[in-house]
Structure formats: structure tokens, C-alpha cells
PDB file of C-alpha atoms and ligand atoms in Angstrom:
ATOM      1  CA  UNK A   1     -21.152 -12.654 -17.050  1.00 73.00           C
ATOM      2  CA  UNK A   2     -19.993 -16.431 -17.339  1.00 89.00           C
ATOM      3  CA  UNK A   3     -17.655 -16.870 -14.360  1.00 90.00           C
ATOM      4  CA  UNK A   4     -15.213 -18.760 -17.161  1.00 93.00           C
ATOM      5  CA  UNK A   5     -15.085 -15.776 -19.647  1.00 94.00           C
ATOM      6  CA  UNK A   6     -14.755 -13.042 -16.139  1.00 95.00           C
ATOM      7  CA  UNK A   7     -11.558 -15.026 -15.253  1.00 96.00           C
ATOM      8  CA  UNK A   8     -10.323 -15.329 -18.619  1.00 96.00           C
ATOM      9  CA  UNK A   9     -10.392 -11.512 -18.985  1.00 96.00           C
ATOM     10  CA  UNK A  10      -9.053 -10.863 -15.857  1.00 97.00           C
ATOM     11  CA  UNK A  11      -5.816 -13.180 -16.811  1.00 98.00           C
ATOM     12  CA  UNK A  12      -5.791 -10.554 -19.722  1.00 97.00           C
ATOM     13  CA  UNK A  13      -5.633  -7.301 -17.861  1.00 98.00           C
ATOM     14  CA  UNK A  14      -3.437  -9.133 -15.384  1.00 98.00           C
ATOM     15  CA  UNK A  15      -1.045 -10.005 -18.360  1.00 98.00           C
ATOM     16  CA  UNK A  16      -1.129  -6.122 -19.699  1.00 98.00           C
ATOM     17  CA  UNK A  17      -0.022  -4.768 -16.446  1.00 98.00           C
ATOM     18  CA  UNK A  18       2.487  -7.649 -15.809  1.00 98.00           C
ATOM     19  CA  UNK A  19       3.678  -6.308 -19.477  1.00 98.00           C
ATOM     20  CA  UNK A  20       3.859  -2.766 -18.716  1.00 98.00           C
ATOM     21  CA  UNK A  21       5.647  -3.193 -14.959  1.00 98.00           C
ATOM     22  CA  UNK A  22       8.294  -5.184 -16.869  1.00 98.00           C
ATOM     23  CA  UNK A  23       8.529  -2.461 -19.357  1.00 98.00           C
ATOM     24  CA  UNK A  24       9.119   0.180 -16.668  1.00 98.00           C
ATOM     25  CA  UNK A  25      11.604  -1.908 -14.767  1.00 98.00           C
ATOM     26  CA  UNK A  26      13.696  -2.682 -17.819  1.00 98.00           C
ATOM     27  CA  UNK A  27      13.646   1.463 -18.491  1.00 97.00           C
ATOM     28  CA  UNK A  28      14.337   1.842 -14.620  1.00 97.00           C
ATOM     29  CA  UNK A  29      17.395  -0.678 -14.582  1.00 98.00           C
ATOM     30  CA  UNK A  30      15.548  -2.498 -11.947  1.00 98.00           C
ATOM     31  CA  UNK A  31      15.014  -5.953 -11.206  1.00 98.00           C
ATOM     32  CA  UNK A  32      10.706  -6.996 -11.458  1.00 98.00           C
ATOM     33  CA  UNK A  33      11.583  -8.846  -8.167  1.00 98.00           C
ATOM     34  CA  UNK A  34      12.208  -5.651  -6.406  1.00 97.00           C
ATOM     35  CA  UNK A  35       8.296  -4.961  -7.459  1.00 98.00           C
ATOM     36  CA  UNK A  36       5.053  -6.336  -5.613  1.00 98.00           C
ATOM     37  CA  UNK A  37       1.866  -5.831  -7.574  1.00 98.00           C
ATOM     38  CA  UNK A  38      -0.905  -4.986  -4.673  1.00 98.00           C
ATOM     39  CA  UNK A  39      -4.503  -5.429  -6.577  1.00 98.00           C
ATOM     40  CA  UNK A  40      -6.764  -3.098  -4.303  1.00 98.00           C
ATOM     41  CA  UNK A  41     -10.321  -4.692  -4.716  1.00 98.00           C
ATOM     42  CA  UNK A  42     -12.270  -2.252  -3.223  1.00 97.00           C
ATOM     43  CA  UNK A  43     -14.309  -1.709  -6.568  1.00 96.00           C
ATOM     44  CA  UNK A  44     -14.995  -5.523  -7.425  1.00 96.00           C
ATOM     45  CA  UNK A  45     -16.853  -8.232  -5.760  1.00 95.00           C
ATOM     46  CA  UNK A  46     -15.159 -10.732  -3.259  1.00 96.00           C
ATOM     47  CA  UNK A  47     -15.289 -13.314  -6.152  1.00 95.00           C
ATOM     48  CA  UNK A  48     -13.005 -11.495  -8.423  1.00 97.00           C
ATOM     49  CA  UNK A  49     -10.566 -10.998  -5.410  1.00 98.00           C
ATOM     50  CA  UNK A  50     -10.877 -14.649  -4.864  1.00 98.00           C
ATOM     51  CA  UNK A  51     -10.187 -15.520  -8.692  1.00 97.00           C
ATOM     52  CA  UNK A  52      -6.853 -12.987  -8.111  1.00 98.00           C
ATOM     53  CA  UNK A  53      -5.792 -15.314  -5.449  1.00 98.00           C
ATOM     54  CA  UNK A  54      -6.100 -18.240  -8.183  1.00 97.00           C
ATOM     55  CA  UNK A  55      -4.304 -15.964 -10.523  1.00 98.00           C
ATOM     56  CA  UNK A  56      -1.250 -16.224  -8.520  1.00 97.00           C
ATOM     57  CA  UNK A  57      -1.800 -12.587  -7.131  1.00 98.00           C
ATOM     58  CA  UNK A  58      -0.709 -12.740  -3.522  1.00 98.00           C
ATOM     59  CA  UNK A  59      -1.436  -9.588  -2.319  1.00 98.00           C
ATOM     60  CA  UNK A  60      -4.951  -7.435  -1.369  1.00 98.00           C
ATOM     61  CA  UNK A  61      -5.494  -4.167  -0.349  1.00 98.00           C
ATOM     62  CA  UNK A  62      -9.007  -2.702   0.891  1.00 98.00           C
ATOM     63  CA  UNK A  63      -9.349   1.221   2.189  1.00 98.00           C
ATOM     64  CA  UNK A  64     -12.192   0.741   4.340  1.00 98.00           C
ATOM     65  CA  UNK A  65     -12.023  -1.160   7.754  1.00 98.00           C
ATOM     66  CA  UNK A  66     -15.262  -3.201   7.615  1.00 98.00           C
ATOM     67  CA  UNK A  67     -14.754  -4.084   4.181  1.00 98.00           C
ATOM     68  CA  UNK A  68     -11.118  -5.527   4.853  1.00 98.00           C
ATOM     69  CA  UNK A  69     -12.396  -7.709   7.971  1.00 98.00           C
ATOM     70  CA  UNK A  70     -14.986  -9.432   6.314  1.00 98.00           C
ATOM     71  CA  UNK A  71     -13.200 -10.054   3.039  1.00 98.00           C
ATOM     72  CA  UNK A  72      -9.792 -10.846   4.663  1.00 98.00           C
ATOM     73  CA  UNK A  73     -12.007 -13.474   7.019  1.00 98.00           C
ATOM     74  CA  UNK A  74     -13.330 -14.874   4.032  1.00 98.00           C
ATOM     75  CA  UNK A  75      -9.453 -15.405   1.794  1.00 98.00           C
ATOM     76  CA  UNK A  76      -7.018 -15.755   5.124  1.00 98.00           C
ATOM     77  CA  UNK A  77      -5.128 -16.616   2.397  1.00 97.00           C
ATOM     78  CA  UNK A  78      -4.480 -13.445   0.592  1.00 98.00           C
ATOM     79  CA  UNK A  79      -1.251 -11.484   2.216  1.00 98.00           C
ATOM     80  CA  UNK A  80      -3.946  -8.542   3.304  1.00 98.00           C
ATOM     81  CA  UNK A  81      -3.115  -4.755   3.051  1.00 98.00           C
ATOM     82  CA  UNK A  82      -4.987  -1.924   4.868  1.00 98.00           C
ATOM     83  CA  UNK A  83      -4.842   1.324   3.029  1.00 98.00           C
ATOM     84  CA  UNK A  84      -7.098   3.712   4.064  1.00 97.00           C
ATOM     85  CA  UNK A  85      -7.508   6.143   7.163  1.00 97.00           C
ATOM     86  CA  UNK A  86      -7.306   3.905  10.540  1.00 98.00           C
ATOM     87  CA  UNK A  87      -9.332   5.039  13.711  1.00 98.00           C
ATOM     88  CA  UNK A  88      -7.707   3.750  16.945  1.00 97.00           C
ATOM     89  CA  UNK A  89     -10.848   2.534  17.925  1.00 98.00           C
ATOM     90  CA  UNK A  90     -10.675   0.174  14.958  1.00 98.00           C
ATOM     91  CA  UNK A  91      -6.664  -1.099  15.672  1.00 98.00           C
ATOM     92  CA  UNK A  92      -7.554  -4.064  17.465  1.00 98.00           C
ATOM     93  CA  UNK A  93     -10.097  -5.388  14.758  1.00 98.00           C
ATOM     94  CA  UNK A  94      -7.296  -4.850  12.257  1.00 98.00           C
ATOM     95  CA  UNK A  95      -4.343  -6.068  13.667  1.00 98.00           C
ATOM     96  CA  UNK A  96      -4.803  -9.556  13.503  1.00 97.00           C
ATOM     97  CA  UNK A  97      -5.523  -9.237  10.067  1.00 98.00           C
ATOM     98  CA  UNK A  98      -3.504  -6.970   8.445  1.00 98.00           C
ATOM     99  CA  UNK A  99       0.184  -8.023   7.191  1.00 98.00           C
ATOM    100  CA  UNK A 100       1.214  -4.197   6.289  1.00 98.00           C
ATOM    101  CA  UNK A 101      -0.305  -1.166   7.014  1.00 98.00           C
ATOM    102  CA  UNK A 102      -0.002   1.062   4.018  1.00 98.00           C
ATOM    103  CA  UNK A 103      -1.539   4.233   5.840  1.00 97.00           C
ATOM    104  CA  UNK A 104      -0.053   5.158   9.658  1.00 98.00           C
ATOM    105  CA  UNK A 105      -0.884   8.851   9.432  1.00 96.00           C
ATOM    106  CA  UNK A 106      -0.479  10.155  13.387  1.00 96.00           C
ATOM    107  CA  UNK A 107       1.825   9.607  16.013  1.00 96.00           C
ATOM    108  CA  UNK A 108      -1.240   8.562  18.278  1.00 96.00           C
ATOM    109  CA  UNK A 109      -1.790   6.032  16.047  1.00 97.00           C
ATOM    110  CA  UNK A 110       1.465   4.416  16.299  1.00 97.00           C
ATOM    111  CA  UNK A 111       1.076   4.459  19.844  1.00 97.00           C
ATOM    112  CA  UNK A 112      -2.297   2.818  19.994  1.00 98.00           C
ATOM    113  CA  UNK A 113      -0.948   0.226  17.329  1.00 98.00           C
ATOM    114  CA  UNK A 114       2.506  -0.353  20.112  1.00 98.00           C
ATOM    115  CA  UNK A 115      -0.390  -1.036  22.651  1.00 98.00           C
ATOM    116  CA  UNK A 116      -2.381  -3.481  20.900  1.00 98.00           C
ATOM    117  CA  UNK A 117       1.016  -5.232  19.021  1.00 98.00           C
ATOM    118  CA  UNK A 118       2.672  -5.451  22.723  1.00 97.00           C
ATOM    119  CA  UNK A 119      -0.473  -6.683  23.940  1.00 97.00           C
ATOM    120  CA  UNK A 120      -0.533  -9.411  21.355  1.00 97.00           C
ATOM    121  CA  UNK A 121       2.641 -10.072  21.575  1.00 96.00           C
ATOM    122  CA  UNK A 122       2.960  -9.883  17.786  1.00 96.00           C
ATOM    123  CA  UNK A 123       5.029  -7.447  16.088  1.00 97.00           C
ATOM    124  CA  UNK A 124       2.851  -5.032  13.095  1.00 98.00           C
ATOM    125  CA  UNK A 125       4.443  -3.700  10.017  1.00 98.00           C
ATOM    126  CA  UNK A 126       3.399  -0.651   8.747  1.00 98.00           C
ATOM    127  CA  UNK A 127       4.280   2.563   6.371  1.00 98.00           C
ATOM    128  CA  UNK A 128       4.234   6.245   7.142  1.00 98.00           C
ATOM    129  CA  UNK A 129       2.117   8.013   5.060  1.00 98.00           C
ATOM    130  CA  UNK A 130       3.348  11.068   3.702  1.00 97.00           C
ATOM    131  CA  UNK A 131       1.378  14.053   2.592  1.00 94.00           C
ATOM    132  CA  UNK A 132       3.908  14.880  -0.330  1.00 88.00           C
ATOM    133  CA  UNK A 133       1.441  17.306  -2.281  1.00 82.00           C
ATOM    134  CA  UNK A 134      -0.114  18.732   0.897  1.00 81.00           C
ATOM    135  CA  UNK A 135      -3.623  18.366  -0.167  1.00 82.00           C
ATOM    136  CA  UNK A 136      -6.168  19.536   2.742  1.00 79.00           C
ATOM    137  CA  UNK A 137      -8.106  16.747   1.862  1.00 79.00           C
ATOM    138  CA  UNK A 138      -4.967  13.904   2.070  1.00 85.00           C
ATOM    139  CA  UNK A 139      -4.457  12.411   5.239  1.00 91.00           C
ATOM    140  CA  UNK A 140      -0.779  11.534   6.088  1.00 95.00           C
ATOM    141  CA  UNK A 141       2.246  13.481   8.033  1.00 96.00           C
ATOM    142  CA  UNK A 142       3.568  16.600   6.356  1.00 95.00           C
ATOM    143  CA  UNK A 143       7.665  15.952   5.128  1.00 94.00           C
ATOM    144  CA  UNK A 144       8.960  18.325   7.548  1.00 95.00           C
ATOM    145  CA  UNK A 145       7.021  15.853  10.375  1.00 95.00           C
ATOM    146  CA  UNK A 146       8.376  12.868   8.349  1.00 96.00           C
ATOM    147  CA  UNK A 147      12.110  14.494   9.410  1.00 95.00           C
ATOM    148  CA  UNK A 148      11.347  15.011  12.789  1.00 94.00           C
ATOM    149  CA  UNK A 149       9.785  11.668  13.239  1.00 94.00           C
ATOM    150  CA  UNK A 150      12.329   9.633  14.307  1.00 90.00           C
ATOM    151  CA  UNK A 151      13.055  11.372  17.844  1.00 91.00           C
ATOM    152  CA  UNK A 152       9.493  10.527  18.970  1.00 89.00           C
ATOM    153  CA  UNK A 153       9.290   6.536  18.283  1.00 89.00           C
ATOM    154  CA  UNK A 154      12.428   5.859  20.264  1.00 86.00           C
ATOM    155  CA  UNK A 155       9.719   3.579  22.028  1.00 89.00           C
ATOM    156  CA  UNK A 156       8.162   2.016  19.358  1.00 94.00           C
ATOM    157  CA  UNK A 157       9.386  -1.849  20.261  1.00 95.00           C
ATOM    158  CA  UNK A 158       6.205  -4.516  18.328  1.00 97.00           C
ATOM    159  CA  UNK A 159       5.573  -1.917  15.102  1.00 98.00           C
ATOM    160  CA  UNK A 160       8.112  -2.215  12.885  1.00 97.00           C
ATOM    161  CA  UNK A 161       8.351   0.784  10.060  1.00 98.00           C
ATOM    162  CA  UNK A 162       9.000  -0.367   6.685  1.00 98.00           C
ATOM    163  CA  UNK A 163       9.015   2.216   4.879  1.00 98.00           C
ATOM    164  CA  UNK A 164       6.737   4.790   3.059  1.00 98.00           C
ATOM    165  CA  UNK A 165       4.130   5.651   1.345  1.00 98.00           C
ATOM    166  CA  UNK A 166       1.635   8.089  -0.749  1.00 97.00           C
ATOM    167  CA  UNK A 167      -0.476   9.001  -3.054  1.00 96.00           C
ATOM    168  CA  UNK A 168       0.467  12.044  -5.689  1.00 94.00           C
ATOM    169  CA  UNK A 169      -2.222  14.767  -6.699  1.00 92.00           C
ATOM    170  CA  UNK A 170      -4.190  13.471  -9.247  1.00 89.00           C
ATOM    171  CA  UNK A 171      -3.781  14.084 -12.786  1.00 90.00           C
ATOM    172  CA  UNK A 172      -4.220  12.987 -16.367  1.00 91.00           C
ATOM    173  CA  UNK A 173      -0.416  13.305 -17.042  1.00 96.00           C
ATOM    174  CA  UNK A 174       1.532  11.074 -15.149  1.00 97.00           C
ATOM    175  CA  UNK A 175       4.486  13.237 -15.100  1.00 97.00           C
ATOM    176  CA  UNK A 176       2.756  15.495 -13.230  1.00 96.00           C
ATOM    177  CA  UNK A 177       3.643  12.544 -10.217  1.00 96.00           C
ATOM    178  CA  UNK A 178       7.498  12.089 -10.553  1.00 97.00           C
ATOM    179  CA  UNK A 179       8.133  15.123  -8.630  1.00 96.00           C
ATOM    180  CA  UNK A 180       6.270  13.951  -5.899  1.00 96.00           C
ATOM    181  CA  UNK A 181       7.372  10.321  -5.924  1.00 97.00           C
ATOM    182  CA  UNK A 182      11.371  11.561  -5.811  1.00 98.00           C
ATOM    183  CA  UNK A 183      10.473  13.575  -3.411  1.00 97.00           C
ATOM    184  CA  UNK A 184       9.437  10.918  -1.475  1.00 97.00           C
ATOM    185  CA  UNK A 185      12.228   8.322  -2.034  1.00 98.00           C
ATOM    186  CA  UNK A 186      14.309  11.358  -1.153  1.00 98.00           C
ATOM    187  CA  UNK A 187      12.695  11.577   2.409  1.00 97.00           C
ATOM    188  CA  UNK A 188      12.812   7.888   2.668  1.00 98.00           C
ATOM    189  CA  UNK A 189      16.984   7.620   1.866  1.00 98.00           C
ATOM    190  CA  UNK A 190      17.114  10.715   4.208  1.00 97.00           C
ATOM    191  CA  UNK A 191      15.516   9.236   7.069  1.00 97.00           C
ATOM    192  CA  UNK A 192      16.596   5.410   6.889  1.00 97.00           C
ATOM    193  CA  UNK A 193      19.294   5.882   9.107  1.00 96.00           C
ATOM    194  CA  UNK A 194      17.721   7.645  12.115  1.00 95.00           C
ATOM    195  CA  UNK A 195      14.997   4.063  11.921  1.00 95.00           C
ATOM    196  CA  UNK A 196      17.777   1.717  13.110  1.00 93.00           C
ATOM    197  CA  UNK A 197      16.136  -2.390  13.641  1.00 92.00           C
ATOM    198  CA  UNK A 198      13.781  -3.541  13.527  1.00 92.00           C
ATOM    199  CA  UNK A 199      12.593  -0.705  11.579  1.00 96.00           C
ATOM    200  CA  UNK A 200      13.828  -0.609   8.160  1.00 97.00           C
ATOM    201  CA  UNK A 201      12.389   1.636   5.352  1.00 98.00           C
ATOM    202  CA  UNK A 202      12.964  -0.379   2.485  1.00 98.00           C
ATOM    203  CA  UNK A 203       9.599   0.044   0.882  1.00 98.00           C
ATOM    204  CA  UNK A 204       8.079   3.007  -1.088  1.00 98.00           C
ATOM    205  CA  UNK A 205       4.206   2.537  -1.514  1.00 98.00           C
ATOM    206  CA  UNK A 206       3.284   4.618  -4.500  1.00 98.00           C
ATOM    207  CA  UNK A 207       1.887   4.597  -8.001  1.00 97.00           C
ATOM    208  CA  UNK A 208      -1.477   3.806  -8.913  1.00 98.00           C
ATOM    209  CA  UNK A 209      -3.394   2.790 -11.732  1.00 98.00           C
ATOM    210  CA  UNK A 210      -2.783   6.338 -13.859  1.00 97.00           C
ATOM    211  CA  UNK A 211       0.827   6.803 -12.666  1.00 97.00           C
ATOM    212  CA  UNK A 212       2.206   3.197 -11.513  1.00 98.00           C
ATOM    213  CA  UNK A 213       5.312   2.906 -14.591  1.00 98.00           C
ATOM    214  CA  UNK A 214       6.608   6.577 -13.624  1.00 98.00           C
ATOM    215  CA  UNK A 215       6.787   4.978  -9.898  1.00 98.00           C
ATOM    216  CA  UNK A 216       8.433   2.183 -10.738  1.00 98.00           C
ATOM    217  CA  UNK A 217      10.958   4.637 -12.377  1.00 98.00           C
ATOM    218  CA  UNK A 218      11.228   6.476  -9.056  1.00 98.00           C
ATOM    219  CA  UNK A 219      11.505   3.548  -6.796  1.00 98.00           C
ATOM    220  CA  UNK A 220       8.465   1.645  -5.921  1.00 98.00           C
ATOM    221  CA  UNK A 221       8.260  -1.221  -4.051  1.00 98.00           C
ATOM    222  CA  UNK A 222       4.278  -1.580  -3.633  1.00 98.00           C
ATOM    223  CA  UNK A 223       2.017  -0.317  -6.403  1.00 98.00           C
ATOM    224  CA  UNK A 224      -1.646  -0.445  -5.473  1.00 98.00           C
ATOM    225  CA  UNK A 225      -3.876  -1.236  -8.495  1.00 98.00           C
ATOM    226  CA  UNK A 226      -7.879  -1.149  -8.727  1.00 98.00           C
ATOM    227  CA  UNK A 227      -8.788   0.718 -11.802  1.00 97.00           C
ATOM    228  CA  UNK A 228      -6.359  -0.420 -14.488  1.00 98.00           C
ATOM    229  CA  UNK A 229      -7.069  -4.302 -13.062  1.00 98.00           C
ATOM    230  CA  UNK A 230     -10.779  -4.406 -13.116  1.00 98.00           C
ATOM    231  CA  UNK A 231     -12.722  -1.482 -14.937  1.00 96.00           C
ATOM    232  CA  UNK A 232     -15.432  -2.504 -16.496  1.00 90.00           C
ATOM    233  CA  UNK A 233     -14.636  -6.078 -15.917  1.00 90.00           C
ATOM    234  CA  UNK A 234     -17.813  -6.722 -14.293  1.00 79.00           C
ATOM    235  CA  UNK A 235     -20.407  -5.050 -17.028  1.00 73.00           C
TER     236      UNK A 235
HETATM  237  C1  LIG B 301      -8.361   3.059  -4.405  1.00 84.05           C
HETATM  238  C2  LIG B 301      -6.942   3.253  -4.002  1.00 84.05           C
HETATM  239  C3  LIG B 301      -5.897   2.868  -4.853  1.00 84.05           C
HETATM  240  C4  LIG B 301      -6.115   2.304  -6.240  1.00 84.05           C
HETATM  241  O1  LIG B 301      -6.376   3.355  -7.127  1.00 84.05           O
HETATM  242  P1  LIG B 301      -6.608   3.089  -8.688  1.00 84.05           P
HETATM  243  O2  LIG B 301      -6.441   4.442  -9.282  1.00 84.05           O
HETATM  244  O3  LIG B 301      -7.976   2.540  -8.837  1.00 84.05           O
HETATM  245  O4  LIG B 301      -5.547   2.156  -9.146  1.00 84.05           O
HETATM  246  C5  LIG B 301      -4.591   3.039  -4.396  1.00 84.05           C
HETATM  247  N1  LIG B 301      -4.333   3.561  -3.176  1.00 84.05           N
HETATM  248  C6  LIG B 301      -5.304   3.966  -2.339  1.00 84.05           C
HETATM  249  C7  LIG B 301      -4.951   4.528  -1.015  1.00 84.05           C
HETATM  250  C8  LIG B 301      -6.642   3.814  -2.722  1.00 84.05           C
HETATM  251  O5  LIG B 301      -7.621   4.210  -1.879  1.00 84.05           O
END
């Protein structure tokens, strides 16, 4: 397709979601400030994710770790998101990279992160990633660990926790999500006190394409967006 017409259409979708996060914060009572669209461009081609960038869209998420380094090398730009399952063999590639990790799903993880943050003397933000519908297949600490959590990063001095974040069972029905995002925000206002600075868990990561406006209405800071951005842009 003509590169002219792809960004035009783009601008389009981007203007229907602006519409419909607007919608869902004036129904919330909430502010749009206190919402950051994060387009996750895992599905499209590092063009698109560079025409976001001249879109205005700040903010990129990838899942996958060689996928993030080479197109986070290529737009330095773009405030870059990791959200996908992070071996500690692959923490030092990331670090430098990365301006919030989405998806901090061990305590050995947030140790090997400490190592390589105090070793670069650079602090890392990240989220906890909570398991809220206990799926096998999810990655992410149970609640009950969530609860606990805070009596084992007493050390924890360069990664900064920011909050939290997951992903709700899929479904067609939307509402089939709100349980699990108040469920979340719930953990999140329960543990906020035990994170004292430089943590602060002010952000809830959740809502995707098929459930983003019920997540606003439960609190979402960070909505990560692929589908309802770019399918079948490219065809
Ligand atoms: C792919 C992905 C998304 C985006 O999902 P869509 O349904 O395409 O909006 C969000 N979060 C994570 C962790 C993902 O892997």
C-alpha cells in the first residue's frame, strides 16, 4: 500500500481509539491525562511503529526480547516498553533500553535486574505482574505472593516498582475483565503502603485491545494496544 494512504489510515484508527479512551474517561470521572496509550507493535512492521512516533504516539511496547533491541536501536526515540516474559540471561541486553518493564514475574528476576541497575548505576522501573485469573499458561506472581511481596525487596535500592500489571482471561465480553481488573487495583491500593520511595505503585497496566474502556473504568494507567491500532492495516 501507498505509504501516504497507510499513514492516513493509521491517523484514523488512532483518532477512533483516542475517541473511545475519552469516552471511557468521561464515564469513569477521570481525567485523559491520567491515561497513556502504549501501541504494542509486535504485529506491524518497524515502519508503521516509526509513522506512530510521527503520529505523536510516544510510547512502544514489544513482547519479545530480540524484537525490542533491534527496533528500540532503530527509534531511540520512542519511550520503549518490554512486555513479555524476561530471562535473566537477557537483563543486561534490556536494561539500557527499556524505560518500564511491564512484566517482572519472579523474585529472581528482580534480583538479577538490582545487579545489573546497581552495576549501571542507573535506576530501572518496572511493574509486577500479577496472575489475577491464575491461568497455568500466564506468567506473573499469584495475589497472595503479590501480599507477601513487600518483606522480600527490603533490598531492592536501583529498581524502582511502579506499580502493576496484567492481563485478564480472554473473552469476547469485556465484562467478563472488570472483575479481574478491580481485583487488581484492589491489590495495588492494598499494597502501596508497604512499597515506601522510591517505589511507588501508581500505575495499573491493564486493558487491551478487546477490554481497554472497561480498564479505564477500573483504573488504568497503561493500556497496551496492537490489535484495535493496526488490524488489517497492512493488507
Ligand atoms: C500483544 C500484547 C498486547 C496487545 O494485545 P491486543 O489484544 O493486540 O491489543 C498487550 N499486552 C501484552 C502482554 C501482549 O503480549
Amino acid at each position: 500500500m501507498d505509504r501516504t494512504l497507510l499513514k492516513q489510515r493509521l491517523a484514523e484508527r488512532l483518532e477512533v481509539v483516542e475517541q473511545r479512551i475519552q469516552s471511557a474517561c468521561r464515564r469513569a470521572g477521570r481525567v485523559r491525562e491520567e491515561v497513556q496509550l502504549v501501541a504494542v507493535t509486535k504485529s506491524v512492521s518497524v515502519d508503521i511503529a516509526a509513522m506512530l512516533l510521527n503520529l505523536g504516539i510516544t510510547d512502544l511496547a514489544e513482547n519479545r526480547p530480540q524484537e525490542f533491541w533491534r527496533r528500540a536501536a532503530i527509534l531511540p526515540k520512542a519511550n520503549w516498553h518490554f512486555i513479555g516474559h524476561l530471562q535473566r540471561n537477557k537483563v543486561e541486553r534490556t536494561l539500557p533500553l527499556v524505560c518500564l518493564l511491564h512484566s517482572v514475574d519472579s523474585l529472581r528476576l528482580l534480583d538479577s535486574l538490582e545487579a545489573e541497575a546497581k552495576k549501571r548505576q542507573c535506576p530501572v522501573e518496572v511493574l509486577l505482574e500479577a496472575n489475577a485469573s491464575r491461568e497455568a499458561a500466564k506468567h506473573g506472581f499469584a495475589p497472595e505472593e503479590i501480599l507477601d511481596l513487600h518483606r522480600q525487596v527490603g533490598h531492592l535500592q536501583h529498581v524502582r516498582v511502579q506499580g502493576l500489571m496484567t492481563m485478564a482471561a480472554y473473552s469476547e465480553n469485556p465484562e467478563e475483565s472488570r472483575g479481574t481488573f478491580a481485583a487488581v487495583r484492589n491489590l495495588r491500593d492494598q499494597v502501596k503502603q508497604h512499597f515506601p520511595p522510591p517505589h511507588d505503585l501508581r500505575h495499573l497496566s491493564m486493558g487491551m485491545s478487546n477490554d481497554f474502556e472497561v480498564a479505564i473504568e477500573e483504573g488504568a494507567t497503561l493500556l497496551r494496544l496492537g490489535t484495535v491500532l493496526f488490524e488489517g492495516l497492512e493488507e
